[in-house]
Short mmCIF file of C-alpha atoms in Angstrom, two decimals:
data_model
loop_
_atom_site.label_atom_id
_atom_site.label_comp_id
_atom_site.label_asym_id
_atom_site.label_seq_id
_atom_site.Cartn_x
_atom_site.Cartn_y
_atom_site.Cartn_z
CA UNK A 1 -38.74 9.14 10.83
CA UNK A 2 -37.82 12.40 12.55
CA UNK A 3 -40.59 13.67 14.81
CA UNK A 4 -41.34 17.05 16.36
CA UNK A 5 -42.42 16.66 20.00
CA UNK A 6 -45.14 19.15 20.94
CA UNK A 7 -46.22 20.75 24.21
CA UNK A 8 -49.77 22.09 24.01
CA UNK A 9 -50.29 25.20 26.17
CA UNK A 10 -54.02 25.83 26.45
CA UNK A 11 -56.33 22.98 25.48
CA UNK A 12 -59.73 24.65 25.22
CA UNK A 13 -61.77 24.66 22.02
CA UNK A 14 -59.11 25.98 19.67
CA UNK A 15 -56.40 24.02 21.47
CA UNK A 16 -58.32 20.83 20.69
CA UNK A 17 -58.42 21.83 17.03
CA UNK A 18 -54.63 22.02 16.99
CA UNK A 19 -54.46 18.65 18.79
CA UNK A 20 -56.79 17.07 16.22
CA UNK A 21 -54.65 18.30 13.35
CA UNK A 22 -51.32 17.33 14.92
CA UNK A 23 -52.55 13.81 15.62
CA UNK A 24 -52.92 13.45 11.85
CA UNK A 25 -49.34 14.53 11.13
CA UNK A 26 -47.02 11.46 11.14
CA UNK A 27 -43.98 13.59 11.98
CA UNK A 28 -45.62 15.16 15.03
CA UNK A 29 -45.92 13.76 18.54
CA UNK A 30 -47.85 15.44 21.36
CA UNK A 31 -45.88 14.78 24.55
CA UNK A 32 -47.59 17.04 27.11
CA UNK A 33 -50.63 19.18 27.87
CA UNK A 34 -50.45 22.33 29.99
CA UNK A 35 -53.68 23.88 31.24
CA UNK A 36 -54.89 24.79 34.76
CA UNK A 37 -58.41 23.60 33.88
CA UNK A 38 -59.01 19.98 34.85
CA UNK A 39 -62.23 20.11 32.83
CA UNK A 40 -60.37 21.10 29.66
CA UNK A 41 -57.75 18.39 30.23
CA UNK A 42 -60.46 15.81 30.84
CA UNK A 43 -62.27 16.72 27.65
CA UNK A 44 -59.07 16.31 25.62
CA UNK A 45 -58.50 12.83 27.05
CA UNK A 46 -62.13 11.91 26.48
CA UNK A 47 -62.07 13.16 22.90
CA UNK A 48 -58.67 11.67 22.04
CA UNK A 49 -58.20 8.32 23.85
CA UNK A 50 -54.69 7.99 22.41
CA UNK A 51 -53.68 10.82 24.78
CA UNK A 52 -55.13 9.12 27.89
CA UNK A 53 -51.71 8.62 29.50
CA UNK A 54 -50.04 11.79 28.31
CA UNK A 55 -48.15 14.03 30.77
CA UNK A 56 -50.33 16.82 32.19
CA UNK A 57 -49.20 20.06 33.86
CA UNK A 58 -51.19 22.82 35.53
CA UNK A 59 -48.12 25.08 35.33
CA UNK A 60 -46.74 25.67 31.84
CA UNK A 61 -43.29 26.46 33.27
CA UNK A 62 -43.00 22.95 34.69
CA UNK A 63 -44.15 21.57 31.35
CA UNK A 64 -41.44 23.46 29.50
CA UNK A 65 -38.68 22.16 31.78
CA UNK A 66 -39.92 18.59 32.20
CA UNK A 67 -41.80 17.51 29.05
CA UNK A 68 -38.86 17.09 26.67
CA UNK A 69 -40.75 18.94 23.95
CA UNK A 70 -39.14 20.47 20.85
CA UNK A 71 -41.96 22.93 20.16
CA UNK A 72 -45.02 24.49 21.74
CA UNK A 73 -48.43 25.52 20.45
CA UNK A 74 -49.81 28.38 22.54
CA UNK A 75 -53.62 28.68 22.59
CA UNK A 76 -54.23 30.54 25.85
CA UNK A 77 -56.00 33.90 26.44
CA UNK A 78 -54.22 36.62 24.49
CA UNK A 79 -52.72 38.43 27.48
CA UNK A 80 -50.74 35.30 28.38
CA UNK A 81 -49.10 34.77 24.99
CA UNK A 82 -46.06 36.99 25.48
CA UNK A 83 -45.00 35.59 28.86
CA UNK A 84 -45.62 32.00 27.81
CA UNK A 85 -43.93 32.49 24.45
CA UNK A 86 -40.83 34.03 25.99
CA UNK A 87 -40.61 31.18 28.51
CA UNK A 88 -40.89 28.59 25.73
CA UNK A 89 -38.14 30.29 23.71
CA UNK A 90 -35.93 30.45 26.80
CA UNK A 91 -36.58 26.72 27.26
CA UNK A 92 -35.30 26.03 23.75
CA UNK A 93 -38.71 25.42 22.15
CA UNK A 94 -39.94 26.60 18.78
CA UNK A 95 -43.31 28.37 19.09
CA UNK A 96 -46.52 28.38 17.07
CA UNK A 97 -48.75 31.12 18.48
CA UNK A 98 -52.50 31.42 17.99
CA UNK A 99 -53.70 34.78 16.69
CA UNK A 100 -53.56 37.64 17.39
CA UNK A 101 -49.92 36.84 18.30
CA UNK A 102 -49.01 38.73 21.49
CA UNK A 103 -50.51 41.72 23.33
CA UNK A 104 -49.40 44.75 21.35
CA UNK A 105 -46.61 45.80 19.02
CA UNK A 106 -44.06 46.38 21.80
CA UNK A 107 -44.35 42.78 22.96
CA UNK A 108 -44.35 41.63 19.33
CA UNK A 109 -41.07 43.40 18.61
CA UNK A 110 -39.48 42.03 21.78
CA UNK A 111 -40.48 38.40 21.26
CA UNK A 112 -39.47 38.44 17.59
CA UNK A 113 -36.04 39.79 18.53
CA UNK A 114 -35.75 37.16 21.27
CA UNK A 115 -36.61 34.31 18.92
CA UNK A 116 -34.04 35.57 16.45
CA UNK A 117 -31.37 35.80 19.13
CA UNK A 118 -32.06 32.22 20.25
CA UNK A 119 -32.44 30.90 16.67
CA UNK A 120 -35.91 29.49 17.38
CA UNK A 121 -38.84 29.46 14.96
CA UNK A 122 -41.78 31.71 15.86
CA UNK A 123 -44.96 31.67 13.76
CA UNK A 124 -48.61 32.76 13.94
CA UNK A 125 -51.55 30.45 13.21
CA UNK A 126 -53.13 32.64 10.53
CA UNK A 127 -54.65 29.73 8.63
CA UNK A 128 -55.92 31.79 5.69
CA UNK A 129 -52.34 31.79 4.34
CA UNK A 130 -52.85 28.07 3.79
CA UNK A 131 -56.47 28.04 2.56
CA UNK A 132 -56.86 27.35 -1.15
CA UNK A 133 -59.17 30.31 -2.04
CA UNK A 134 -56.83 32.86 -0.48
CA UNK A 135 -53.72 31.19 -1.92
CA UNK A 136 -55.39 31.52 -5.32
CA UNK A 137 -56.07 35.24 -4.75
CA UNK A 138 -52.54 35.82 -3.46
CA UNK A 139 -51.00 34.17 -6.53
CA UNK A 140 -53.37 36.01 -8.90
CA UNK A 141 -52.22 39.36 -7.52
CA UNK A 142 -48.56 38.35 -7.29
CA UNK A 143 -48.58 37.40 -10.97
CA UNK A 144 -49.91 40.87 -11.80
CA UNK A 145 -53.20 39.70 -13.29
CA UNK A 146 -55.16 42.45 -11.50
CA UNK A 147 -52.55 45.13 -12.19
CA UNK A 148 -52.11 47.93 -9.67
CA UNK A 149 -54.43 47.44 -6.70
CA UNK A 150 -56.63 50.48 -6.15
CA UNK A 151 -59.38 49.47 -3.73
CA UNK A 152 -60.21 46.71 -1.24
CA UNK A 153 -63.45 46.20 0.66
CA UNK A 154 -63.24 43.56 3.40
CA UNK A 155 -66.24 42.51 5.47
CA UNK A 156 -66.64 40.04 8.30
CA UNK A 157 -69.79 39.39 10.34
CA UNK A 158 -70.07 37.14 13.37
CA UNK A 159 -72.43 36.61 16.32
CA UNK A 160 -69.53 37.59 18.57
CA UNK A 161 -71.30 40.06 20.90
CA UNK A 162 -73.67 37.36 22.16
CA UNK A 163 -71.54 34.31 21.48
CA UNK A 164 -68.56 35.54 23.51
CA UNK A 165 -70.61 36.99 26.38
CA UNK A 166 -69.21 35.89 29.73
CA UNK A 167 -66.00 34.51 28.22
CA UNK A 168 -62.44 35.77 28.58
CA UNK A 169 -62.70 37.14 25.04
CA UNK A 170 -64.78 40.07 26.32
CA UNK A 171 -62.57 40.59 29.38
CA UNK A 172 -60.12 43.33 28.38
CA UNK A 173 -57.45 42.22 30.87
CA UNK A 174 -57.35 38.75 29.29
CA UNK A 175 -58.21 39.43 25.66
CA UNK A 176 -56.35 42.76 25.21
CA UNK A 177 -59.08 43.83 22.79
CA UNK A 178 -62.36 42.81 21.22
CA UNK A 179 -63.62 41.53 17.88
CA UNK A 180 -61.13 43.56 15.82
CA UNK A 181 -58.28 41.98 17.77
CA UNK A 182 -59.86 38.51 17.70
CA UNK A 183 -61.56 37.18 14.55
CA UNK A 184 -61.04 40.56 12.90
CA UNK A 185 -57.27 40.15 12.97
CA UNK A 186 -57.68 37.35 10.40
CA UNK A 187 -59.39 39.79 8.03
CA UNK A 188 -56.73 42.48 8.43
CA UNK A 189 -53.95 39.94 8.03
CA UNK A 190 -55.24 38.18 4.93
CA UNK A 191 -55.76 41.44 3.02
CA UNK A 192 -52.22 42.57 3.78
CA UNK A 193 -50.89 39.14 2.82
CA UNK A 194 -52.70 38.60 -0.48
CA UNK A 195 -52.10 42.16 -1.71
CA UNK A 196 -48.58 42.69 -0.37
CA UNK A 197 -49.54 46.28 0.43
CA UNK A 198 -48.05 48.29 3.30
CA UNK A 199 -50.38 50.48 5.42
CA UNK A 200 -49.55 54.18 5.55
CA UNK A 201 -52.42 55.69 7.58
CA UNK A 202 -55.56 54.55 9.40
CA UNK A 203 -58.84 56.03 10.59
CA UNK A 204 -61.56 54.17 12.46
CA UNK A 205 -64.98 54.31 14.10
CA UNK A 206 -65.64 51.71 16.80
CA UNK A 207 -68.74 50.74 18.80
CA UNK A 208 -68.48 48.73 22.03
CA UNK A 209 -72.23 48.21 22.59
CA UNK A 210 -71.70 48.70 26.32
CA UNK A 211 -68.92 46.12 26.62
CA UNK A 212 -65.35 46.89 27.69
CA UNK A 213 -63.96 45.72 24.35
CA UNK A 214 -64.68 46.69 20.74
CA UNK A 215 -67.57 44.90 19.03
CA UNK A 216 -68.13 46.68 15.68
CA UNK A 217 -65.34 48.43 13.79
CA UNK A 218 -65.23 50.43 10.56
CA UNK A 219 -61.58 50.91 9.62
CA UNK A 220 -60.22 52.77 6.59
CA UNK A 221 -56.62 52.24 5.56
CA UNK A 222 -54.56 54.19 3.03
CA UNK A 223 -51.64 52.15 1.70
CA UNK A 224 -48.30 53.29 0.38
CA UNK A 225 -48.78 53.67 -3.36
CA UNK A 226 -52.31 55.05 -2.98
CA UNK A 227 -54.61 52.06 -2.58
CA UNK A 228 -57.53 52.34 -0.13
CA UNK A 229 -59.13 49.60 1.95
CA UNK A 230 -62.21 49.55 4.12
CA UNK A 231 -62.47 46.88 6.81
CA UNK A 232 -65.92 46.22 8.25
CA UNK A 233 -65.69 43.98 11.30
CA UNK A 234 -69.17 43.32 12.70
CA UNK A 235 -69.38 41.49 16.00
CA UNK A 236 -73.02 42.35 16.67
CA UNK A 237 -74.39 40.32 13.75
CA UNK A 238 -77.13 37.74 14.28
CA UNK A 239 -75.54 35.29 11.81
CA UNK A 240 -72.84 32.84 12.86
CA UNK A 241 -70.27 33.77 10.21
CA UNK A 242 -69.79 35.53 6.89
CA UNK A 243 -66.66 36.84 5.20
CA UNK A 244 -66.31 38.86 1.99
CA UNK A 245 -63.22 40.42 0.41
CA UNK A 246 -63.36 42.43 -2.84
CA UNK A 247 -60.13 43.55 -4.49
CA UNK A 248 -60.09 45.87 -7.51
CA UNK A 249 -57.04 46.63 -9.65
CA UNK A 250 -56.56 48.62 -12.85
CA UNK A 251 -56.53 45.37 -14.88
CA UNK A 252 -59.08 43.24 -13.08
CA UNK A 253 -61.06 42.36 -9.96
CA UNK A 254 -61.40 39.39 -7.63
CA UNK A 255 -64.22 38.79 -5.16
CA UNK A 256 -64.15 36.29 -2.31
CA UNK A 257 -67.62 35.36 -1.07
CA UNK A 258 -67.52 32.89 1.83
CA UNK A 259 -65.24 30.40 -0.03
CA UNK A 260 -66.56 31.23 -3.51
CA UNK A 261 -64.23 33.22 -5.82
CA UNK A 262 -65.27 35.41 -8.76
CA UNK A 263 -62.70 36.95 -11.13
CA UNK A 264 -62.76 39.49 -13.98
CA UNK A 265 -59.44 39.89 -15.78
CA UNK A 266 -58.34 42.70 -18.10
CA UNK A 267 -60.90 43.27 -20.84
CA UNK A 268 -63.61 41.26 -19.09
CA UNK A 269 -66.64 43.26 -18.00
CA UNK A 270 -68.30 40.48 -16.02
CA UNK A 271 -67.16 38.15 -13.26
CA UNK A 272 -66.58 34.43 -13.73
CA UNK A 273 -66.70 31.95 -10.87
CA UNK A 274 -63.50 29.99 -10.27
CA UNK A 275 -64.11 26.25 -10.12
CA UNK A 276 -62.92 24.10 -7.25
CA UNK A 277 -60.66 22.24 -9.69
CA UNK A 278 -58.74 25.45 -10.40
CA UNK A 279 -57.85 26.04 -6.76
CA UNK A 280 -54.52 24.97 -5.23
CA UNK A 281 -54.35 22.50 -2.36
CA UNK A 282 -55.04 23.67 1.18
CA UNK A 283 -53.00 22.93 4.27
CA UNK A 284 -53.03 24.14 7.88
CA UNK A 285 -50.68 25.95 10.30
CA UNK A 286 -49.78 22.78 12.21
CA UNK A 287 -48.58 20.88 9.14
CA UNK A 288 -46.74 23.99 7.99
CA UNK A 289 -45.05 24.42 11.38
CA UNK A 290 -43.87 20.80 11.47
CA UNK A 291 -42.38 21.31 8.01
CA UNK A 292 -40.69 24.50 9.25
CA UNK A 293 -39.12 22.84 12.30
CA UNK A 294 -37.94 19.90 10.19
CA UNK A 295 -36.35 22.26 7.67
CA UNK A 296 -38.64 21.38 4.78
CA UNK A 297 -39.59 25.04 4.30
CA UNK A 298 -37.44 28.07 5.00
CA UNK A 299 -40.20 30.32 6.36
CA UNK A 300 -43.56 29.81 8.00
CA UNK A 301 -46.66 30.50 5.93
CA UNK A 302 -47.48 33.21 8.49
CA UNK A 303 -44.22 34.29 10.15
CA UNK A 304 -44.16 36.36 13.32
CA UNK A 305 -43.73 39.53 11.25
CA UNK A 306 -47.39 39.13 10.24
CA UNK A 307 -48.40 39.32 13.90
CA UNK A 308 -46.34 42.47 14.39
CA UNK A 309 -47.83 44.36 11.44
CA UNK A 310 -51.39 43.49 12.49
CA UNK A 311 -50.64 44.63 16.05
CA UNK A 312 -49.45 47.98 14.70
CA UNK A 313 -52.48 48.36 12.43
CA UNK A 314 -54.93 47.42 15.19
CA UNK A 315 -53.33 49.81 17.68
CA UNK A 316 -53.59 52.62 15.13
CA UNK A 317 -57.29 51.86 14.59
CA UNK A 318 -57.96 51.95 18.34
CA UNK A 319 -56.03 55.21 18.65
CA UNK A 320 -57.98 56.77 15.79
CA UNK A 321 -61.35 55.77 17.23
CA UNK A 322 -60.39 57.08 20.68
CA UNK A 323 -59.51 60.43 19.09
CA UNK A 324 -62.67 61.04 17.07
CA UNK A 325 -61.63 59.12 13.95
CA UNK A 326 -58.43 61.12 13.61
CA UNK A 327 -56.19 59.85 10.81
CA UNK A 328 -53.24 58.03 12.39
CA UNK A 329 -49.99 57.67 10.49
CA UNK A 330 -48.34 54.26 10.81
CA UNK A 331 -44.99 56.08 10.97
CA UNK A 332 -45.99 57.79 14.24
#
């Protein structure tokens, strides 16, 4: 059986989630861990005894040159993604990058071009592309069952202001942005993916609550073709997590309510809940990436182009908020 040998760069909380999933993929083999934190490395080995004797590197550059890996999963602070990703590509590795991809659209354009030049796969771990409720919504819209999309309201609430206090996520130099650029990027991405719409202009109001990164964001997007979306990303919530997405077309509506889906098709005045049995199977970015490297699929579920378009949209929102909610054209 062909196996993809993985180097894990960054083995904190989310890094361990990728490790857990890869250990359940028969065609994947984790060959090295790269992280300067001895505590993080120790926790991985304690949690996963099968990795007790795995190669460990404090310097990811040494890991790239010495580990014999085929691919890397990068789960480090956001500001490090571009440099580490470029080094992995130069070392001949395919790269799966945690969201929100790299720091800004300029870096996104450069690393995408570099991966193309070197013929290496480059993908983003936007897992909603592989979650059954959102696959269902994507397919519903793609089949035209909602008709022309007119309006989207997307809402996400998280205890991020307090929960991320003191972490690198609220350090602008490391995170390159706040809640909108962190968990919020999932919300922006999944709406663009399920609808297939292309943003035309953006306006935003942002509140930092005294922190150096954004905490709460109200973002309005006008899409080519006329559809409007409002994104409400709330990092100051007291609840741990909630996510809602409502999509209305001229033939029907679909509502996502924290994993529950309600649909009204053409001619139906009320919503009907979709049963679990009607949903497609779920997967995850690690399984998908192994399939990509092995040639079983021709494109990642969330290719690097998704990271680029969210970087452009996020930058436009920040620019709008910094200029008194001025409408920013995505063609600027």
